[in-house]
């Protein structure tokens, strides 16, 4: 037996070397909760039967790499599968399209989305209702294509930390906090993060929805290149890795 | 190549929604719920007067929809809709729009999904004299 060869192979396959040689993905960072990627798990039907055949197909379900199954409420509310330079995305029509999954109950979290709001419609919601901690983004026409949000346990620590200002060429704007123009709205534990006023609900608490409020109201006309969500706030280094990665999705 | 070559935008009065939803349940989407979303009124305030939906359709589904929409008024027929040229299909539906508006207060638009077009809901709503009802919740937040 050639023990030298076995030893060499063993060295080549050590876990450290394998992990360091693998390309970066959201799973490379610990505490990943959701990784929605339009290049993965996209099906025409709401019961996940057929992958899209090309531009224009409806998307009834979107299975996250982390296992959650996002589903459109009805066939009429399915977003559209599209590609841009060969890279897939989901187009939400701003009329009634929405896709969602049951509530994800977490505490502190951060999410990063790569999405473009096309404007025109009244609302530009990106993501709503994470369990009892809803995240609600309402944009302005032609504005941000993506934002991250961090919630560390108090409303004062909820902030948007980055955005793209153009599409398809991202332009990162670091450390953009929520501002006085109500660019960012939401409620945490039934408290409005802008006004601090208590409310009777958290916009429905019906689950985690993309492109609408609770899957029915306030639809956003937007293109989604995916969302990643972690159950903790990220470090600046991790955030930089994810920004570069999400930029690569378009 | 997608088989969903059509994209329909339909706006209908609130009082018609239950009939349309029943027909949808039987003919189009047995497991889907609430295709039409009440979200419109003349002045952009509650109560809602109209509901909207926007959806993909294959050739067969488009034929069903064309026939169903033709029942709104006996004045025009959409028989053989999907066998016509694309231009003629557009013209047929354009011809229908004012008739439907007068007869039922409805409006519809159709685009060819595989060409990347989307129905322009804002234009259609404006032409219809309808506005999106702003969420009272969001109004409260913006205030």
Tab-separated table of C-alpha atoms in Angstrom:
chain	number	residue	atom	x	y	z
A	1	UNK	CA	0.000	0.000	0.000
A	2	UNK	CA	1.296	3.447	-0.842
A	3	UNK	CA	0.757	5.250	2.424
A	4	UNK	CA	2.333	8.393	1.052
A	5	UNK	CA	-0.368	8.708	-1.573
A	6	UNK	CA	-3.155	8.182	0.985
A	7	UNK	CA	-1.654	10.815	3.230
A	8	UNK	CA	-1.493	13.245	0.351
A	9	UNK	CA	-5.102	12.653	-0.579
A	10	UNK	CA	-6.065	13.059	3.047
A	11	UNK	CA	-4.361	16.399	3.115
A	12	UNK	CA	-6.003	17.500	-0.107
A	13	UNK	CA	-9.447	16.682	1.231
A	14	UNK	CA	-9.094	18.241	4.645
A	15	UNK	CA	-12.225	20.162	5.566
A	16	UNK	CA	-10.389	23.436	5.937
A	17	UNK	CA	-8.964	23.197	2.468
A	18	UNK	CA	-12.273	22.189	0.989
A	19	UNK	CA	-14.164	25.047	2.606
A	20	UNK	CA	-11.529	27.577	1.646
A	21	UNK	CA	-11.573	26.446	-1.967
A	22	UNK	CA	-15.344	26.472	-2.379
A	23	UNK	CA	-16.900	29.554	-3.980
A	24	UNK	CA	-18.630	31.928	-1.588
A	25	UNK	CA	-22.328	31.443	-1.019
A	26	UNK	CA	-24.720	32.749	1.631
A	27	UNK	CA	-24.317	29.415	3.416
A	28	UNK	CA	-20.661	30.253	3.929
A	29	UNK	CA	-21.766	32.614	6.687
A	30	UNK	CA	-23.230	31.012	9.835
A	31	UNK	CA	-26.830	31.536	10.971
A	32	UNK	CA	-28.339	31.656	7.496
A	33	UNK	CA	-32.113	31.411	7.779
A	34	UNK	CA	-33.343	31.966	4.232
A	35	UNK	CA	-31.580	31.973	0.880
A	36	UNK	CA	-33.938	32.687	-1.989
A	37	UNK	CA	-32.131	32.466	-5.294
A	38	UNK	CA	-33.972	32.777	-8.626
A	39	UNK	CA	-31.450	30.333	-10.095
A	40	UNK	CA	-32.729	27.652	-7.738
A	41	UNK	CA	-36.067	26.100	-6.842
A	42	UNK	CA	-38.321	28.079	-9.188
A	43	UNK	CA	-41.463	26.291	-10.402
A	44	UNK	CA	-44.409	27.288	-12.556
A	45	UNK	CA	-47.090	25.675	-10.421
A	46	UNK	CA	-47.952	26.427	-6.835
A	47	UNK	CA	-47.271	22.763	-6.010
A	48	UNK	CA	-43.748	22.821	-7.483
A	49	UNK	CA	-44.014	20.600	-10.578
A	50	UNK	CA	-42.335	22.192	-13.593
A	51	UNK	CA	-39.313	24.435	-13.898
A	52	UNK	CA	-39.721	27.490	-16.149
A	53	UNK	CA	-39.105	26.917	-19.828
A	54	UNK	CA	-38.137	30.508	-20.527
A	55	UNK	CA	-39.017	34.175	-20.244
A	56	UNK	CA	-42.659	34.795	-19.495
A	57	UNK	CA	-43.515	31.672	-17.532
A	58	UNK	CA	-45.404	32.205	-14.295
A	59	UNK	CA	-43.779	31.259	-10.993
A	60	UNK	CA	-46.135	29.571	-8.552
A	61	UNK	CA	-43.548	28.443	-6.046
A	62	UNK	CA	-40.019	29.414	-5.143
A	63	UNK	CA	-38.117	26.965	-2.948
A	64	UNK	CA	-35.321	28.526	-0.963
A	65	UNK	CA	-31.948	26.839	-0.840
A	66	UNK	CA	-32.619	26.680	2.891
A	67	UNK	CA	-35.813	24.669	2.344
A	68	UNK	CA	-38.679	27.123	2.821
A	69	UNK	CA	-41.307	26.968	0.094
A	70	UNK	CA	-42.618	30.376	-0.946
A	71	UNK	CA	-45.965	30.068	-2.720
A	72	UNK	CA	-48.215	32.438	-4.647
A	73	UNK	CA	-51.712	32.786	-3.127
A	74	UNK	CA	-53.414	31.935	-6.433
A	75	UNK	CA	-52.503	31.364	-10.081
A	76	UNK	CA	-53.419	34.963	-10.850
A	77	UNK	CA	-50.850	36.232	-8.364
A	78	UNK	CA	-47.869	34.373	-9.739
A	79	UNK	CA	-44.848	36.528	-10.609
A	80	UNK	CA	-43.126	36.095	-13.978
A	81	UNK	CA	-39.826	34.345	-14.650
A	82	UNK	CA	-37.415	36.546	-16.594
A	83	UNK	CA	-33.708	36.647	-17.380
A	84	UNK	CA	-31.326	39.583	-17.688
A	85	UNK	CA	-27.995	38.822	-19.371
A	86	UNK	CA	-28.725	35.169	-18.782
A	87	UNK	CA	-29.316	35.682	-15.052
A	88	UNK	CA	-32.786	34.830	-13.788
A	89	UNK	CA	-35.083	37.036	-11.728
A	90	UNK	CA	-38.750	37.191	-10.773
A	91	UNK	CA	-40.879	40.044	-12.044
A	92	UNK	CA	-43.757	41.149	-9.792
A	93	UNK	CA	-46.368	43.093	-11.748
A	94	UNK	CA	-47.401	45.637	-9.114
A	95	UNK	CA	-51.020	44.624	-9.583
A	96	UNK	CA	-51.470	41.539	-7.471
A	97	UNK	CA	-48.352	39.357	-7.706
A	98	UNK	CA	-46.988	38.071	-4.410
A	99	UNK	CA	-45.168	35.075	-3.018
A	100	UNK	CA	-44.774	34.080	0.596
A	101	UNK	CA	-44.147	31.502	3.273
A	102	UNK	CA	-45.318	31.049	6.837
A	103	UNK	CA	-44.011	33.268	9.577
A	104	UNK	CA	-40.370	32.802	10.489
A	105	UNK	CA	-40.000	33.501	14.168
A	106	UNK	CA	-36.626	34.943	14.948
A	107	UNK	CA	-35.157	37.652	17.099
A	108	UNK	CA	-32.378	39.806	15.814
A	109	UNK	CA	-31.914	39.441	12.100
A	110	UNK	CA	-30.462	40.917	8.993
A	111	UNK	CA	-31.519	40.505	5.446
A	112	UNK	CA	-30.054	41.524	2.175
A	113	UNK	CA	-32.099	41.704	-0.953
A	114	UNK	CA	-31.215	42.355	-4.550
A	115	UNK	CA	-34.341	43.868	-5.988
A	116	UNK	CA	-35.340	46.644	-8.309
A	117	UNK	CA	-38.525	48.586	-7.864
A	118	UNK	CA	-39.797	49.551	-11.272
A	119	UNK	CA	-42.020	52.333	-9.966
A	120	UNK	CA	-45.414	53.198	-11.354
A	121	UNK	CA	-47.408	51.374	-8.727
A	122	UNK	CA	-48.433	52.886	-5.452
A	123	UNK	CA	-46.262	50.619	-3.363
A	124	UNK	CA	-42.823	49.105	-3.482
A	125	UNK	CA	-42.858	46.592	-0.692
A	126	UNK	CA	-39.971	44.206	-0.645
A	127	UNK	CA	-40.549	42.009	2.359
A	128	UNK	CA	-43.174	41.977	5.069
A	129	UNK	CA	-43.958	40.229	8.301
A	130	UNK	CA	-41.155	38.110	9.710
A	131	UNK	CA	-43.085	36.373	12.442
A	132	UNK	CA	-43.854	38.977	15.027
A	133	UNK	CA	-41.168	41.223	13.625
A	134	UNK	CA	-42.338	42.560	10.294
A	135	UNK	CA	-40.032	44.212	7.852
A	136	UNK	CA	-41.688	46.627	5.535
A	137	UNK	CA	-40.036	48.585	2.787
A	138	UNK	CA	-41.843	51.228	0.830
A	139	UNK	CA	-39.768	52.824	-1.881
A	140	UNK	CA	-40.093	55.822	-4.116
A	141	UNK	CA	-40.279	55.574	-7.884
A	142	UNK	CA	-36.970	54.819	-9.498
A	143	UNK	CA	-35.233	54.604	-6.169
A	144	UNK	CA	-33.423	51.860	-4.371
A	145	UNK	CA	-32.876	48.494	-5.913
A	146	UNK	CA	-31.813	46.838	-2.710
A	147	UNK	CA	-31.442	47.373	0.982
A	148	UNK	CA	-30.388	45.482	4.032
A	149	UNK	CA	-32.074	45.804	7.348
A	150	UNK	CA	-30.697	45.042	10.750
A	151	UNK	CA	-32.741	44.564	13.853
A	152	UNK	CA	-30.835	44.092	17.082
A	153	UNK	CA	-33.708	44.107	19.521
A	154	UNK	CA	-34.839	47.693	19.798
A	155	UNK	CA	-36.462	50.006	17.327
A	156	UNK	CA	-33.638	52.491	17.602
A	157	UNK	CA	-31.241	49.919	16.236
A	158	UNK	CA	-33.297	49.134	13.179
A	159	UNK	CA	-31.567	50.586	10.202
A	160	UNK	CA	-31.045	50.229	6.537
A	161	UNK	CA	-27.355	50.027	5.884
A	162	UNK	CA	-26.952	49.846	2.154
A	163	UNK	CA	-28.775	50.360	-1.108
A	164	UNK	CA	-28.360	50.205	-4.819
A	165	UNK	CA	-29.392	53.396	-6.559
A	166	UNK	CA	-29.425	52.137	-10.110
A	167	UNK	CA	-30.063	49.032	-12.126
A	168	UNK	CA	-28.543	46.882	-13.462
A	169	UNK	CA	-25.308	48.522	-12.293
A	170	UNK	CA	-25.433	48.598	-8.487
A	171	UNK	CA	-24.167	51.621	-6.668
A	172	UNK	CA	-23.683	50.845	-3.011
A	173	UNK	CA	-24.462	53.592	-0.566
A	174	UNK	CA	-23.064	52.506	2.732
A	175	UNK	CA	-24.514	53.337	6.150
A	176	UNK	CA	-27.775	54.761	4.886
A	177	UNK	CA	-29.989	54.932	7.947
A	178	UNK	CA	-33.725	55.296	7.949
A	179	UNK	CA	-34.513	58.909	7.327
A	180	UNK	CA	-37.115	61.558	8.060
A	181	UNK	CA	-38.786	61.141	4.677
A	182	UNK	CA	-40.246	57.797	5.763
A	183	UNK	CA	-38.286	55.904	3.165
A	184	UNK	CA	-38.380	52.971	5.547
A	185	UNK	CA	-41.487	51.994	7.389
A	186	UNK	CA	-42.362	49.033	9.544
A	187	UNK	CA	-43.528	47.818	12.864
A	188	UNK	CA	-41.753	45.798	15.490
A	189	UNK	CA	-43.807	44.186	18.190
A	190	UNK	CA	-46.724	46.359	17.080
A	191	UNK	CA	-44.666	49.521	17.433
A	192	UNK	CA	-44.190	51.775	14.427
A	193	UNK	CA	-40.472	52.087	13.844
A	194	UNK	CA	-40.869	55.612	12.498
A	195	UNK	CA	-43.295	57.180	14.932
A	196	UNK	CA	-42.827	54.892	17.932
A	197	UNK	CA	-46.618	54.697	18.241
A	198	UNK	CA	-48.209	51.431	19.281
A	199	UNK	CA	-50.620	49.745	16.911
A	200	UNK	CA	-53.068	46.917	17.117
A	201	UNK	CA	-51.189	44.578	14.807
A	202	UNK	CA	-48.070	43.944	12.795
A	203	UNK	CA	-49.645	44.276	9.364
A	204	UNK	CA	-51.316	40.924	9.606
A	205	UNK	CA	-48.705	38.504	10.921
A	206	UNK	CA	-49.649	36.116	8.145
A	207	UNK	CA	-46.154	35.117	7.178
A	208	UNK	CA	-43.182	36.361	5.256
A	209	UNK	CA	-44.244	37.966	1.998
A	210	UNK	CA	-42.337	39.345	-0.926
A	211	UNK	CA	-43.818	42.153	-3.024
A	212	UNK	CA	-46.983	42.657	-1.028
A	213	UNK	CA	-48.415	43.191	2.406
A	214	UNK	CA	-49.719	39.849	3.634
A	215	UNK	CA	-50.008	38.504	0.089
A	216	UNK	CA	-53.007	40.602	-0.841
A	217	UNK	CA	-52.549	44.332	-0.387
A	218	UNK	CA	-50.170	47.042	-1.507
A	219	UNK	CA	-48.402	45.191	-4.325
A	220	UNK	CA	-44.950	46.268	-5.413
A	221	UNK	CA	-43.929	46.499	-9.071
A	222	UNK	CA	-40.474	45.038	-8.676
A	223	UNK	CA	-37.901	42.594	-9.960
A	224	UNK	CA	-36.389	40.241	-7.398
A	225	UNK	CA	-32.938	38.735	-7.741
A	226	UNK	CA	-33.278	37.074	-4.384
A	227	UNK	CA	-33.147	37.570	-0.655
A	228	UNK	CA	-30.902	36.204	2.040
A	229	UNK	CA	-31.821	36.467	5.677
A	230	UNK	CA	-29.781	35.676	8.786
A	231	UNK	CA	-30.890	35.224	12.352
A	232	UNK	CA	-28.394	37.741	13.627
A	233	UNK	CA	-26.807	40.975	12.572
A	234	UNK	CA	-23.836	40.529	10.281
A	235	UNK	CA	-20.326	41.842	10.697
A	236	UNK	CA	-19.083	44.454	8.283
A	237	UNK	CA	-16.833	41.864	6.664
A	238	UNK	CA	-19.677	39.410	6.183
A	239	UNK	CA	-21.851	42.158	4.814
A	240	UNK	CA	-19.212	43.089	2.259
A	241	UNK	CA	-18.966	39.476	1.108
A	242	UNK	CA	-22.720	39.261	0.674
A	243	UNK	CA	-22.952	42.568	-1.141
A	244	UNK	CA	-20.427	41.395	-3.686
A	245	UNK	CA	-22.182	38.052	-4.000
A	246	UNK	CA	-25.663	39.543	-4.450
A	247	UNK	CA	-24.317	42.011	-6.987
A	248	UNK	CA	-23.216	38.992	-9.003
A	249	UNK	CA	-26.809	37.836	-9.285
A	250	UNK	CA	-27.347	40.588	-11.820
B	1	UNK	CA	-40.355	29.287	-25.003
B	2	UNK	CA	-43.225	30.001	-22.663
B	3	UNK	CA	-46.706	28.658	-23.359
B	4	UNK	CA	-48.135	31.581	-21.388
B	5	UNK	CA	-48.156	33.951	-24.320
B	6	UNK	CA	-50.883	36.226	-22.942
B	7	UNK	CA	-51.107	38.485	-19.944
B	8	UNK	CA	-54.529	39.808	-19.008
B	9	UNK	CA	-55.363	42.729	-16.776
B	10	UNK	CA	-58.955	42.782	-15.580
B	11	UNK	CA	-60.763	45.362	-13.494
B	12	UNK	CA	-64.303	44.571	-12.421
B	13	UNK	CA	-66.934	46.108	-10.157
B	14	UNK	CA	-67.084	44.701	-6.658
B	15	UNK	CA	-70.565	43.283	-7.261
B	16	UNK	CA	-69.272	41.071	-10.094
B	17	UNK	CA	-66.397	39.546	-8.186
B	18	UNK	CA	-68.185	36.613	-6.591
B	19	UNK	CA	-69.539	35.444	-9.960
B	20	UNK	CA	-66.139	35.773	-11.585
B	21	UNK	CA	-64.379	34.015	-8.735
B	22	UNK	CA	-66.838	31.131	-8.926
B	23	UNK	CA	-66.241	30.798	-12.657
B	24	UNK	CA	-62.475	30.902	-12.096
B	25	UNK	CA	-62.708	28.193	-9.452
B	26	UNK	CA	-64.590	25.945	-11.859
B	27	UNK	CA	-62.755	26.663	-15.078
B	28	UNK	CA	-59.284	28.013	-14.408
B	29	UNK	CA	-57.796	27.558	-10.958
B	30	UNK	CA	-59.649	25.069	-8.712
B	31	UNK	CA	-57.301	25.504	-5.761
B	32	UNK	CA	-56.679	29.231	-6.043
B	33	UNK	CA	-58.480	31.781	-3.940
B	34	UNK	CA	-59.454	35.402	-4.432
B	35	UNK	CA	-58.126	36.171	-7.873
B	36	UNK	CA	-59.627	39.648	-7.703
B	37	UNK	CA	-58.275	42.013	-5.085
B	38	UNK	CA	-60.594	44.857	-4.039
B	39	UNK	CA	-58.249	47.815	-4.231
B	40	UNK	CA	-59.808	50.577	-6.332
B	41	UNK	CA	-62.318	53.381	-6.130
B	42	UNK	CA	-63.181	56.549	-8.030
B	43	UNK	CA	-61.518	58.864	-5.532
B	44	UNK	CA	-58.790	56.614	-4.131
B	45	UNK	CA	-60.575	56.292	-0.800
B	46	UNK	CA	-62.571	53.531	0.802
B	47	UNK	CA	-65.002	51.950	0.221
B	48	UNK	CA	-63.638	49.932	-2.646
B	49	UNK	CA	-65.758	49.979	-5.766
B	50	UNK	CA	-63.612	47.833	-8.064
B	51	UNK	CA	-61.227	44.901	-7.877
B	52	UNK	CA	-58.292	43.994	-10.076
B	53	UNK	CA	-56.304	40.965	-11.157
B	54	UNK	CA	-53.458	40.436	-13.610
B	55	UNK	CA	-52.510	36.966	-14.802
B	56	UNK	CA	-50.711	34.824	-17.360
B	57	UNK	CA	-52.709	32.750	-19.820
B	58	UNK	CA	-51.970	29.987	-22.285
B	59	UNK	CA	-53.776	29.864	-25.604
B	60	UNK	CA	-56.476	27.587	-24.203
B	61	UNK	CA	-56.926	29.707	-21.107
B	62	UNK	CA	-57.114	32.882	-23.194
B	63	UNK	CA	-59.871	31.344	-25.283
B	64	UNK	CA	-61.842	30.549	-22.141
B	65	UNK	CA	-61.382	34.057	-20.835
B	66	UNK	CA	-62.349	35.620	-24.142
B	67	UNK	CA	-65.558	33.626	-24.201
B	68	UNK	CA	-66.317	34.441	-20.574
B	69	UNK	CA	-65.712	38.133	-21.097
B	70	UNK	CA	-67.997	38.080	-24.120
B	71	UNK	CA	-70.833	37.195	-21.763
B	72	UNK	CA	-70.584	40.640	-20.260
B	73	UNK	CA	-72.247	42.035	-23.339
B	74	UNK	CA	-73.972	40.473	-26.336
B	75	UNK	CA	-72.823	43.318	-28.570
B	76	UNK	CA	-69.539	41.766	-29.600
B	77	UNK	CA	-68.284	38.231	-29.982
B	78	UNK	CA	-64.830	36.931	-29.256
B	79	UNK	CA	-65.458	33.570	-30.855
B	80	UNK	CA	-62.298	31.987	-32.237
B	81	UNK	CA	-60.201	34.536	-30.390
B	82	UNK	CA	-56.940	32.606	-30.289
B	83	UNK	CA	-57.064	31.687	-33.973
B	84	UNK	CA	-56.861	35.335	-34.968
B	85	UNK	CA	-53.686	37.263	-35.591
B	86	UNK	CA	-52.087	39.047	-32.674
B	87	UNK	CA	-53.033	42.398	-34.148
B	88	UNK	CA	-56.644	41.309	-34.499
B	89	UNK	CA	-56.691	40.018	-30.931
B	90	UNK	CA	-55.508	43.383	-29.691
B	91	UNK	CA	-58.079	45.159	-31.821
B	92	UNK	CA	-60.872	42.882	-30.561
B	93	UNK	CA	-60.075	43.619	-26.958
B	94	UNK	CA	-59.668	47.328	-27.600
B	95	UNK	CA	-63.099	47.263	-29.197
B	96	UNK	CA	-64.470	45.543	-26.136
B	97	UNK	CA	-63.106	47.959	-23.598
B	98	UNK	CA	-65.515	50.884	-24.065
B	99	UNK	CA	-68.477	48.527	-24.336
B	100	UNK	CA	-67.548	46.851	-21.106
B	101	UNK	CA	-66.989	50.158	-19.402
B	102	UNK	CA	-70.446	51.357	-20.305
B	103	UNK	CA	-72.181	48.057	-19.682
B	104	UNK	CA	-70.494	46.872	-16.538
B	105	UNK	CA	-67.985	49.442	-15.411
B	106	UNK	CA	-65.196	47.037	-16.233
B	107	UNK	CA	-61.996	47.501	-18.104
B	108	UNK	CA	-59.552	45.016	-19.509
B	109	UNK	CA	-56.228	44.999	-21.218
B	110	UNK	CA	-54.161	42.288	-22.793
B	111	UNK	CA	-50.525	42.103	-23.748
B	112	UNK	CA	-48.335	39.442	-25.239
B	113	UNK	CA	-46.349	38.059	-22.379
B	114	UNK	CA	-43.709	36.388	-24.517
B	115	UNK	CA	-42.775	39.757	-26.012
B	116	UNK	CA	-42.057	41.103	-22.568
B	117	UNK	CA	-44.915	43.604	-22.582
B	118	UNK	CA	-46.906	44.280	-19.456
B	119	UNK	CA	-50.369	45.797	-19.287
B	120	UNK	CA	-50.073	49.377	-18.128
B	121	UNK	CA	-52.321	49.320	-15.102
B	122	UNK	CA	-51.752	52.948	-14.171
B	123	UNK	CA	-52.785	54.122	-17.638
B	124	UNK	CA	-55.815	51.858	-17.678
B	125	UNK	CA	-56.909	52.971	-14.239
B	126	UNK	CA	-56.498	56.605	-15.193
B	127	UNK	CA	-58.522	56.073	-18.364
B	128	UNK	CA	-61.213	54.406	-16.284
B	129	UNK	CA	-61.316	57.162	-13.714
B	130	UNK	CA	-60.240	54.762	-10.990
B	131	UNK	CA	-57.598	55.189	-8.336
B	132	UNK	CA	-55.826	52.812	-6.011
B	133	UNK	CA	-57.146	53.056	-2.492
B	134	UNK	CA	-54.246	54.005	-0.284
B	135	UNK	CA	-53.886	51.825	2.751
B	136	UNK	CA	-55.211	53.546	5.869
B	137	UNK	CA	-52.298	51.942	7.688
B	138	UNK	CA	-49.764	53.549	5.418
B	139	UNK	CA	-51.569	56.853	5.567
B	140	UNK	CA	-51.230	56.727	9.304
B	141	UNK	CA	-47.525	56.007	9.086
B	142	UNK	CA	-46.870	58.717	6.516
B	143	UNK	CA	-48.711	61.223	8.672
